[in-house]
Coordinates of C-alpha atoms in Angstrom, one line a residue:
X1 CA 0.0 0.0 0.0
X2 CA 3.3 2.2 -0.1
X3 CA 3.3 2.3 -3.8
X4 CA 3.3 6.0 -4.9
X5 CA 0.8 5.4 -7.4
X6 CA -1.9 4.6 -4.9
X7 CA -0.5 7.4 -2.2
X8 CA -0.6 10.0 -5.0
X9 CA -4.5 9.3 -5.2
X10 CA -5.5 9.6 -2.2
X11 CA -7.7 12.4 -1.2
X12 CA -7.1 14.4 1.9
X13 CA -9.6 14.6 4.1
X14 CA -11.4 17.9 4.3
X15 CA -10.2 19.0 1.0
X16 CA -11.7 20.4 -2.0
X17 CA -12.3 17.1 -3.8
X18 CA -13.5 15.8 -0.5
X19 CA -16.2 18.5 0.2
X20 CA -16.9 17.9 -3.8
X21 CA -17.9 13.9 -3.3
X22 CA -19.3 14.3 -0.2
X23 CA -21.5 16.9 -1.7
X24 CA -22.6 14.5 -4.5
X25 CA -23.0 11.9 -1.9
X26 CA -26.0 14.0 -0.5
X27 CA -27.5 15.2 -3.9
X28 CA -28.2 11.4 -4.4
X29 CA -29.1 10.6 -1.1
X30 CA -31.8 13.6 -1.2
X31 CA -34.3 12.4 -3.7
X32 CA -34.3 9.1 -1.7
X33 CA -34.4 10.7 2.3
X34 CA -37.2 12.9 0.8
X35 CA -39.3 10.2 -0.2
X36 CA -38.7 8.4 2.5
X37 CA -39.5 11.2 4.8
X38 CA -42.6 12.1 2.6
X39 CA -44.0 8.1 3.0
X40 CA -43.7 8.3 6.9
X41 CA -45.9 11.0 7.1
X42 CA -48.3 9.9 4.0
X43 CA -48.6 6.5 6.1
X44 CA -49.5 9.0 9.4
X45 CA -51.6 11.3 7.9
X46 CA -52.9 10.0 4.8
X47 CA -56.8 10.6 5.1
X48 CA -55.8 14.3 5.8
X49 CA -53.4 14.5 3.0
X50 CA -56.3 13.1 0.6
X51 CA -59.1 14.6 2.1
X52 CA -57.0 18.3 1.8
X53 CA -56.1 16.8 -2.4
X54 CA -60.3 15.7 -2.8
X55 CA -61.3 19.2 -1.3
X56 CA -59.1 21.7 -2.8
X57 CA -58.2 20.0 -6.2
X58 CA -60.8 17.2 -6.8
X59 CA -64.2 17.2 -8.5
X60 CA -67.2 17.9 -6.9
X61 CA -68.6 14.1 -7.0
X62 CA -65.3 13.2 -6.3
X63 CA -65.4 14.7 -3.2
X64 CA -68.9 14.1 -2.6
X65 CA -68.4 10.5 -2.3
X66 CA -65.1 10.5 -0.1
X67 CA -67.5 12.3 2.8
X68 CA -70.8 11.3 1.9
X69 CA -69.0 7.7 2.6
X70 CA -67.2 8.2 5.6
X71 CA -70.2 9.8 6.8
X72 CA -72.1 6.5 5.8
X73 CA -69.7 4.2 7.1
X74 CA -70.1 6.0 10.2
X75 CA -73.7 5.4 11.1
X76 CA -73.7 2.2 9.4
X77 CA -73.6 0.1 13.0
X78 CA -76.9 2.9 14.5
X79 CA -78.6 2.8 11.1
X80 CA -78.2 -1.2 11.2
X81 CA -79.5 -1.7 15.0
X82 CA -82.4 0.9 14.0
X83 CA -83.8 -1.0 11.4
X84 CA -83.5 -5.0 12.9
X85 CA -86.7 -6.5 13.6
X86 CA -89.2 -6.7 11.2
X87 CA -92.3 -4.6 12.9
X88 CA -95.4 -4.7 11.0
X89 CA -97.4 -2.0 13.0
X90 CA -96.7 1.1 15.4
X91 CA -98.6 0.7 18.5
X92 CA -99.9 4.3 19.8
X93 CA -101.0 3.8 23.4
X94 CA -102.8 7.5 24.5
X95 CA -103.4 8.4 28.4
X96 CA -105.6 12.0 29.1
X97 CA -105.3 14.0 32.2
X98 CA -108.3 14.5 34.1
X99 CA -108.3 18.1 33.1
X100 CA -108.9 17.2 29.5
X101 CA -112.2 16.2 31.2
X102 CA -113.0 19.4 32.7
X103 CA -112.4 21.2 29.5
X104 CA -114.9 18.9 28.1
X105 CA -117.6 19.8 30.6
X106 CA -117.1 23.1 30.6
X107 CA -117.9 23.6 26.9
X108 CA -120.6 21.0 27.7
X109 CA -119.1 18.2 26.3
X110 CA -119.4 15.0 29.0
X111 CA -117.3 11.8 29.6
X112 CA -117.1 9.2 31.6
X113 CA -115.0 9.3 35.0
X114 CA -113.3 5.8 34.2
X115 CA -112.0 6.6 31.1
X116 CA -111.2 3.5 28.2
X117 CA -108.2 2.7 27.5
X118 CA -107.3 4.3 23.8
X119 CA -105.1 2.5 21.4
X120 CA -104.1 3.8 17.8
X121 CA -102.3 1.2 15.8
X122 CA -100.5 2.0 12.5
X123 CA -99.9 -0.8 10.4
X124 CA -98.3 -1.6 7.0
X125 CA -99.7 -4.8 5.0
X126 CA -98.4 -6.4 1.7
X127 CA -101.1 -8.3 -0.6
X128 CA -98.6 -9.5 -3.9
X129 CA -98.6 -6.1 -5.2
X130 CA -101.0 -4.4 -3.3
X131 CA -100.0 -2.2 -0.2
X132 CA -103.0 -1.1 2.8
X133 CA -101.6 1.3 5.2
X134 CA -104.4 1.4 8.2
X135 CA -105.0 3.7 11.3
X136 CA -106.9 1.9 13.5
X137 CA -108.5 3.0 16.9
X138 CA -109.2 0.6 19.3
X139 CA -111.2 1.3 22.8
X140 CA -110.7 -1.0 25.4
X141 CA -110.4 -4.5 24.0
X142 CA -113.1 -3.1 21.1
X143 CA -111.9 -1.9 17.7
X144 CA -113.9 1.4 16.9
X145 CA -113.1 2.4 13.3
X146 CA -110.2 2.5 10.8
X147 CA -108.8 4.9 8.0
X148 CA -107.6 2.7 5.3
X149 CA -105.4 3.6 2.3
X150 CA -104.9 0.8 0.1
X151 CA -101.9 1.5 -2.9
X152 CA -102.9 -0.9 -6.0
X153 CA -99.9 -1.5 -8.3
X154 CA -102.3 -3.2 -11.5
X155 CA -104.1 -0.1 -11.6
X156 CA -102.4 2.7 -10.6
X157 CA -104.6 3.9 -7.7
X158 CA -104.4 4.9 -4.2
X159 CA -107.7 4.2 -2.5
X160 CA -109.0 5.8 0.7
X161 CA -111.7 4.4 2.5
X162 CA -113.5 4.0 6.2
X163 CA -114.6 0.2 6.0
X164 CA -116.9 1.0 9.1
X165 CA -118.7 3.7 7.7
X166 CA -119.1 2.6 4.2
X167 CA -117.7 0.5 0.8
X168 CA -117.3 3.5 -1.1
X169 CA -113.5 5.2 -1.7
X170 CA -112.2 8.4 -2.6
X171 CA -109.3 7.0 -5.5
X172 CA -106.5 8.9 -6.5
X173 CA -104.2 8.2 -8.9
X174 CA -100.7 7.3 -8.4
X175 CA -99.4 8.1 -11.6
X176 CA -98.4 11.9 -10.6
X177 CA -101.9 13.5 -10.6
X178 CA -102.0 15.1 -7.7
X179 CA -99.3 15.8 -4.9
X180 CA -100.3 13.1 -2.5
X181 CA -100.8 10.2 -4.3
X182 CA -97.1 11.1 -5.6
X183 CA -96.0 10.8 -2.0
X184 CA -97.9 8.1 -0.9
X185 CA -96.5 6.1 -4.2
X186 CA -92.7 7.2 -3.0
X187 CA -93.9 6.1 0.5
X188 CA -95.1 2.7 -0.6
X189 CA -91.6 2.0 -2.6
X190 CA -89.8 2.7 0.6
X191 CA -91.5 0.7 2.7
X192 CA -91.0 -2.6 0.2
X193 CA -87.5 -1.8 0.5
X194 CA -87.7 -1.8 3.9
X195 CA -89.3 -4.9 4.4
X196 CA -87.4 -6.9 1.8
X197 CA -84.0 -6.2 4.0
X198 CA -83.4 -9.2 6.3
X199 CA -83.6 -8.7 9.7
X200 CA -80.3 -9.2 10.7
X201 CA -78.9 -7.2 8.0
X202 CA -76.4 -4.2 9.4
X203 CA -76.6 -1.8 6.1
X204 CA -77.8 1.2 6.2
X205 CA -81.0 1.8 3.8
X206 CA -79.7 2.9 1.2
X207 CA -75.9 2.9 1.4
X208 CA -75.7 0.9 -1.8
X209 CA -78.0 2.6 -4.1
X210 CA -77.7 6.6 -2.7
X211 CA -74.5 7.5 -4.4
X212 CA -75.3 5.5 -7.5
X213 CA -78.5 7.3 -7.6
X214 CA -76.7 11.1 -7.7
X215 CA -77.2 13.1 -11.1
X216 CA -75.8 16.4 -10.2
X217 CA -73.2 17.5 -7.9
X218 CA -71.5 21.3 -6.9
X219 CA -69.8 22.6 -4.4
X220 CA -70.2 26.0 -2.8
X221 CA -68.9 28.3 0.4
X222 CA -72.7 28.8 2.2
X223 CA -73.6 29.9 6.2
X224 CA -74.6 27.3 8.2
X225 CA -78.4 27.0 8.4
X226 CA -78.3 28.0 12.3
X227 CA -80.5 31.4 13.7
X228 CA -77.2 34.3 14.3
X229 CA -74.7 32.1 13.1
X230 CA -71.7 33.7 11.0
X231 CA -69.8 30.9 10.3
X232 CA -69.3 29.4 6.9
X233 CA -69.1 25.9 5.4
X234 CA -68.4 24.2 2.3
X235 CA -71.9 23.1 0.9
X236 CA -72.4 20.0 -1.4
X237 CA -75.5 20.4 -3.3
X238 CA -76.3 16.7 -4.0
X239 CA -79.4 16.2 -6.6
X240 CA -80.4 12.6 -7.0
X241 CA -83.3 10.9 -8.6
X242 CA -85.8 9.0 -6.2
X243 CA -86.9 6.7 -9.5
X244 CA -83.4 5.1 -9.8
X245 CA -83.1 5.1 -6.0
X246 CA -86.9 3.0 -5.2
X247 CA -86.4 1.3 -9.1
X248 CA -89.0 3.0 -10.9
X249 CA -89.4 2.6 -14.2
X250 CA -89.4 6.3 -16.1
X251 CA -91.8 4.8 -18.5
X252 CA -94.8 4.4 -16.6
X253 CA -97.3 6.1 -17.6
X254 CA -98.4 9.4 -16.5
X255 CA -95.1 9.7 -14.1
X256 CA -93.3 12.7 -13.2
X257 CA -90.0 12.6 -12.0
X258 CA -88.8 13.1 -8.8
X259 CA -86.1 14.4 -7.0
X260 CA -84.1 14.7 -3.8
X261 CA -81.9 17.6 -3.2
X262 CA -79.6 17.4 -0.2
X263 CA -77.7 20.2 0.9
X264 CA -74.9 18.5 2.7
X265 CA -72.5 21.1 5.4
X266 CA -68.9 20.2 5.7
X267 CA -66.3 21.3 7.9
X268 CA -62.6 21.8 7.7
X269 CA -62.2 18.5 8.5
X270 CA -63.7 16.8 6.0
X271 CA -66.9 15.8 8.9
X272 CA -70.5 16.3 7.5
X273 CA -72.0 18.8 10.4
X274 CA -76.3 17.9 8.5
X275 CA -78.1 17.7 5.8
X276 CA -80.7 19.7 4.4
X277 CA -83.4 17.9 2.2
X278 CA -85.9 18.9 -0.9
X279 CA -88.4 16.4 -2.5
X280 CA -89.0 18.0 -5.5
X281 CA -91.2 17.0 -8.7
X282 CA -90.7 19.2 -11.5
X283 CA -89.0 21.6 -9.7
X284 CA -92.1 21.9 -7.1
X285 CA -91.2 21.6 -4.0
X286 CA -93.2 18.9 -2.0
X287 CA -91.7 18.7 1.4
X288 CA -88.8 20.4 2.9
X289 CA -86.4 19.7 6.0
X290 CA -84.2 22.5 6.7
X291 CA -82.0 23.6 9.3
X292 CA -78.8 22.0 10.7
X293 CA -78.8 20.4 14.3
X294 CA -75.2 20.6 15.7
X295 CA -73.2 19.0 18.9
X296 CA -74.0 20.2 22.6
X297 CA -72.5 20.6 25.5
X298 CA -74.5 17.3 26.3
X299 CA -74.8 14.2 24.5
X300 CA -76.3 14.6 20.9
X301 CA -77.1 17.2 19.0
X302 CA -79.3 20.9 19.3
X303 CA -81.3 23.2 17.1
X304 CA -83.7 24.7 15.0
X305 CA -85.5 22.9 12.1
X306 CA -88.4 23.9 9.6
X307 CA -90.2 21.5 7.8
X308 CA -92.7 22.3 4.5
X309 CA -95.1 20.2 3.4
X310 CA -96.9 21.5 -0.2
X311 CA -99.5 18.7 -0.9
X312 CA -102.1 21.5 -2.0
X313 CA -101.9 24.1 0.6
X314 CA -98.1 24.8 2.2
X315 CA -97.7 24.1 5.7
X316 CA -94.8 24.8 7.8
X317 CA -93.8 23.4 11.2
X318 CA -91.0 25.2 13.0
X319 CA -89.4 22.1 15.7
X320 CA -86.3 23.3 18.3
X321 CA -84.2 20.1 19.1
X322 CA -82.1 19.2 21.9
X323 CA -80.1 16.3 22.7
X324 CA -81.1 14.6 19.7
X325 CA -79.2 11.5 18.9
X326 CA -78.1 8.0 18.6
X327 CA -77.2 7.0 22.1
X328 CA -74.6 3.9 22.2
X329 CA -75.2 3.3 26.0
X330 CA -79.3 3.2 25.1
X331 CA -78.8 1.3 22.4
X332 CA -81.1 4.0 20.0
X333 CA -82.5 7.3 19.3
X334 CA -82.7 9.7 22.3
X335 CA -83.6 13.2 23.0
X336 CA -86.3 15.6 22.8
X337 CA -88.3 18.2 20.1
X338 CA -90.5 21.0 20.9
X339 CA -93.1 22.5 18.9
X340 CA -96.2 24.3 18.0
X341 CA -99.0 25.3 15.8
X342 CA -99.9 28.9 15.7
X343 CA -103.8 28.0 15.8
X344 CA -103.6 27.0 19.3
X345 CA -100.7 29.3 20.5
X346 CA -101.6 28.1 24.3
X347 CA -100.9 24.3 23.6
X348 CA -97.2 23.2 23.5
X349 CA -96.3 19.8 21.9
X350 CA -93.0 17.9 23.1
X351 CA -91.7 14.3 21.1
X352 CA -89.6 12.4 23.3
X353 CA -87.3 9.7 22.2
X354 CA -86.5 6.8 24.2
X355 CA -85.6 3.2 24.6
X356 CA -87.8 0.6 26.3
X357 CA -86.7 -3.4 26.6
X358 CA -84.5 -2.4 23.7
X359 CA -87.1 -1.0 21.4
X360 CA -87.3 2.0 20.2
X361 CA -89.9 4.0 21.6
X362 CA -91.9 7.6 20.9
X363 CA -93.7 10.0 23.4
X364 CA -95.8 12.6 22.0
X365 CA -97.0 15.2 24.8
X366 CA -99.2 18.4 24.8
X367 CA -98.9 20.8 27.6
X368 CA -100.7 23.9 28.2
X369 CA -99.6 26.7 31.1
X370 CA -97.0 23.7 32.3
X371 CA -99.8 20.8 32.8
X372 CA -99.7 17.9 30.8
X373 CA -102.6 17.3 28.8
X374 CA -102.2 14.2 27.0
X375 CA -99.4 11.7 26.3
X376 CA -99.0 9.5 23.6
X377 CA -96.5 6.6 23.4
X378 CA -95.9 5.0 20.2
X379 CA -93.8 1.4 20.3
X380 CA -93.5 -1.5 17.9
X381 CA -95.4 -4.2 17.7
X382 CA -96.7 -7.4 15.5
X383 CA -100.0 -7.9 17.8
X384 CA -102.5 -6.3 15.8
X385 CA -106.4 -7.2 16.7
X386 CA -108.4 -8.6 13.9
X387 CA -110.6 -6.5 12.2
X388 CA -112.0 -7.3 8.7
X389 CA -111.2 -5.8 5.5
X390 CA -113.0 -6.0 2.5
X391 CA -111.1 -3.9 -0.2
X392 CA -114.0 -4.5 -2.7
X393 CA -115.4 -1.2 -2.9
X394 CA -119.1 -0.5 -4.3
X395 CA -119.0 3.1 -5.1
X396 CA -115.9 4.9 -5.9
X397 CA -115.2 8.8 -6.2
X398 CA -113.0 11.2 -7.6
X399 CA -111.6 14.0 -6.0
X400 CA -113.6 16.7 -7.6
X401 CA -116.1 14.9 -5.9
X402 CA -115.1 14.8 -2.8
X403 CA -118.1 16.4 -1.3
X404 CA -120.4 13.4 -2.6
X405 CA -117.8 10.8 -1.3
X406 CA -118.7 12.7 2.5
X407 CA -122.2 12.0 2.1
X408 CA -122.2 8.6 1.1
X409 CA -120.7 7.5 4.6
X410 CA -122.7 6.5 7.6
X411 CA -120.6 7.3 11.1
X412 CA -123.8 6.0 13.0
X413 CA -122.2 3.1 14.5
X414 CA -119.2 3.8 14.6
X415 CA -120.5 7.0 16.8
X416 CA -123.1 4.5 18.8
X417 CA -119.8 2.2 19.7
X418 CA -117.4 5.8 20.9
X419 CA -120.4 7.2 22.8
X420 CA -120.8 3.5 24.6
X421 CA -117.2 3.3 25.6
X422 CA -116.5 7.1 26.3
X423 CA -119.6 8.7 27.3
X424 CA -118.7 11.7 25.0
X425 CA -121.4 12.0 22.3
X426 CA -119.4 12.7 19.0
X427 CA -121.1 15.2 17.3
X428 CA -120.8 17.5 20.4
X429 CA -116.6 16.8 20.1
X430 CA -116.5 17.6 16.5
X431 CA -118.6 20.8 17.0
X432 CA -115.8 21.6 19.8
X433 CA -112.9 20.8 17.6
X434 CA -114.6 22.8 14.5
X435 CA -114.4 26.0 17.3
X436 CA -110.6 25.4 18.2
X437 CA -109.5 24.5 15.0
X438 CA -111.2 26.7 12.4

């Protein structure tokens, strides 16, 4: 290692040449300790790294779909519990406070001291491809009268009928001609969806057809939907049609197409903070939910919402939320809404949400100057009581004549059978009613 040929090359260290190769070293090393670099934190903060890419750079459906799916994935477990068990009616057990009594005989209405017990039950029946959705009031352990709508598929027709107080039905037709029987056929789809999934599915309703159904997507910087609020969002206007979404073929006859728009908020984040929601045929708007509900200091969520319904004349309902939620520890829905109608300002309306033997369960209150008036509590349940049902009708009406339909039903016994188990004669209460709600 003496010879001078190999000592005349070597390089002294902390020379020229050696600052030279050293700096080459790092120019190639660079590339490679960037990348490496760059991986560790794409591996640590990847969603936020493709969520910031999607938001800033990527389409509007693009985007869409990254936090309409997280948001989806996220509820998938509360949406799945929610819809196990296969219910076929809504049981609606209703209590009165003696005080509702002493309204009553004060406007000379009377009752019985030892009031019935009242049951509404709301139930959903499948006959091939016929649907009957029926209110049905029972009192005591005697069913009093029912208000039957009964969807027919072969013809097109949504029929409307009191068995009890006649054969004859008001029919409407499904096939877009007036604003109710459009919703009542959208109704009836969603239903057979909901009864075809299986009982121990976990998806949520429609997590596999919603974002296949979108036709129109933007994106937009909007204030959130919240009374004095000054803050700002980012807004995905979602438009998707309810025929592709329910499977309705575009060629039926008659039909109009319709809509859902959803207004969805999003925060920095990436996080959907609500939705807004528009059922809209031909640009008409149907019903409405607006508003945003957003996280308290408690568990669940607080707010304002509006709701619209336009099925011939507009009405709106104003509802102020609190604690509204899915509750892991009750296993479902909890919370409470408050709201009004401004034709009785003095009566206030409260629907509690609540778990009971985990099922899901509803209480609708009315309170006037702090007293409870009535209560209503609304459960699920499979134990219907029999009540026949003839959907052979002898007469049937129009809508435009509506006013013959009213004569040709008989409420004699069915107000014989109220007045027996209540003591209230029935006329008297509708006169009452007619004077409170003009």
């Amino acid at each position: 290692m003496n010879d001078p040929i190999f000592t005349s090359k070597k390089i002294k260290r902390g020379s020229k040449t050696d600052r030279r190769k050293n700096s080459r070293v790092l120019l190639l090393l660079f590339p490679f300790l960037f990348l490496f670099i760059a991986a560790g934190v794409a591996a640590v903060n990847s969603p936020r790294i493709k969520h910031f890419l999607l938001r800033h750079f990527g389409t509007p459906q693009a985007y869409m779909t990254y936090v309409e799916g997280k948001y989806l994935l996220a509820y998938e477990k509360e949406w799945g519990e929610n819809i196990k068990g296969q219910y076929h009616a809504v049981k609606a057990s209703l209590s009165l406070n003696q005080l509702v009594f002493d309204l009553l005989k004060q406007y000379g209405v009377a009752a019985k001291k030892s009031f019935p017990d009242t049951t509404l039950f709301f139930s959903y029946k499948k006959n091939g491809e016929d649907t009957l959705f029926q209110a049905l009031g029972q009192m005591g352990n005697t069913p009093i009268a029912s208000l039957d709508f009964l969807y027919s598929a072969k013809n097109q027709e949504l029929y409307i009928s009191c068995p009890q107080a006649g054969s004859a039905a008001l029919a409407l037709s499904a096939a877009g001609e007036d604003s109710f029987s459009l919703f009542f056929h959208y109704l009836n789809k969603l239903f057979t969806i909901w009864k075809s999934i299986p009982a121990n599915s976990s998806d949520p309703l429609f997590s596999h057809s919603y974002l296949d159904a979108i036709t129109e997507v933007t994106k937009e910087t909007a204030p959130l939907p919240v009374p004095d609020s000054t803050a700002n969002a980012l807004r995905l206007n979602l438009r998707l049609s309810l025929d592709r979404v329910l499977n309705i073929e575009k060629t039926q006859s008659g039909h109009h197409p319709t809509d859902l728009l959803i207004h969805a908020y999003v925060d920095e984040k990436g996080n959907i903070l609500g939705h807004e929601f528009y059922l809209l045929s031909e640009e008409k708007t149907l019903f409405s939910l607006t508003g945003l509900l957003l996280p308290d200091k408690r568990e669940g969520k607080s707010g304002d919402l509006t709701i619209l319904f336009d099925f011939g004349e507009p009405i709106t309902l104003t509802l102020s939320a609190s604690q509204f939620g899915y509750s892991a520890r009750e296993g479902g829905l909890t919370g409470k809404i408050n709201f009004s109608f401004d034709c009785v300002p003095s009566i206030n309306f409260q629907i509690r949400f609540a778990m009971e033997q985990s099922l899901p369960k509803l209480i609708l209150r009315a309170h006037t100057r702090g007293v409870t008036l009535l209560t209503l509590e609304f459960m699920p349940t499979n134990s219907l009581p029999y009540f026949p049902i003839s959907p052979d009708y002898s007469e049937i009406y129009r809508l435009q004549e509506l006013s013959s339909f009213q004569k040709s039903l008989d409420f004699s016994k069915i107000a014989t059978e109220f007045s027996a188990q209540t003591g209230i004669d029935p006329y008297e209460l509708a006169a009452l009613f007619s004077l409170i709600f003009p």
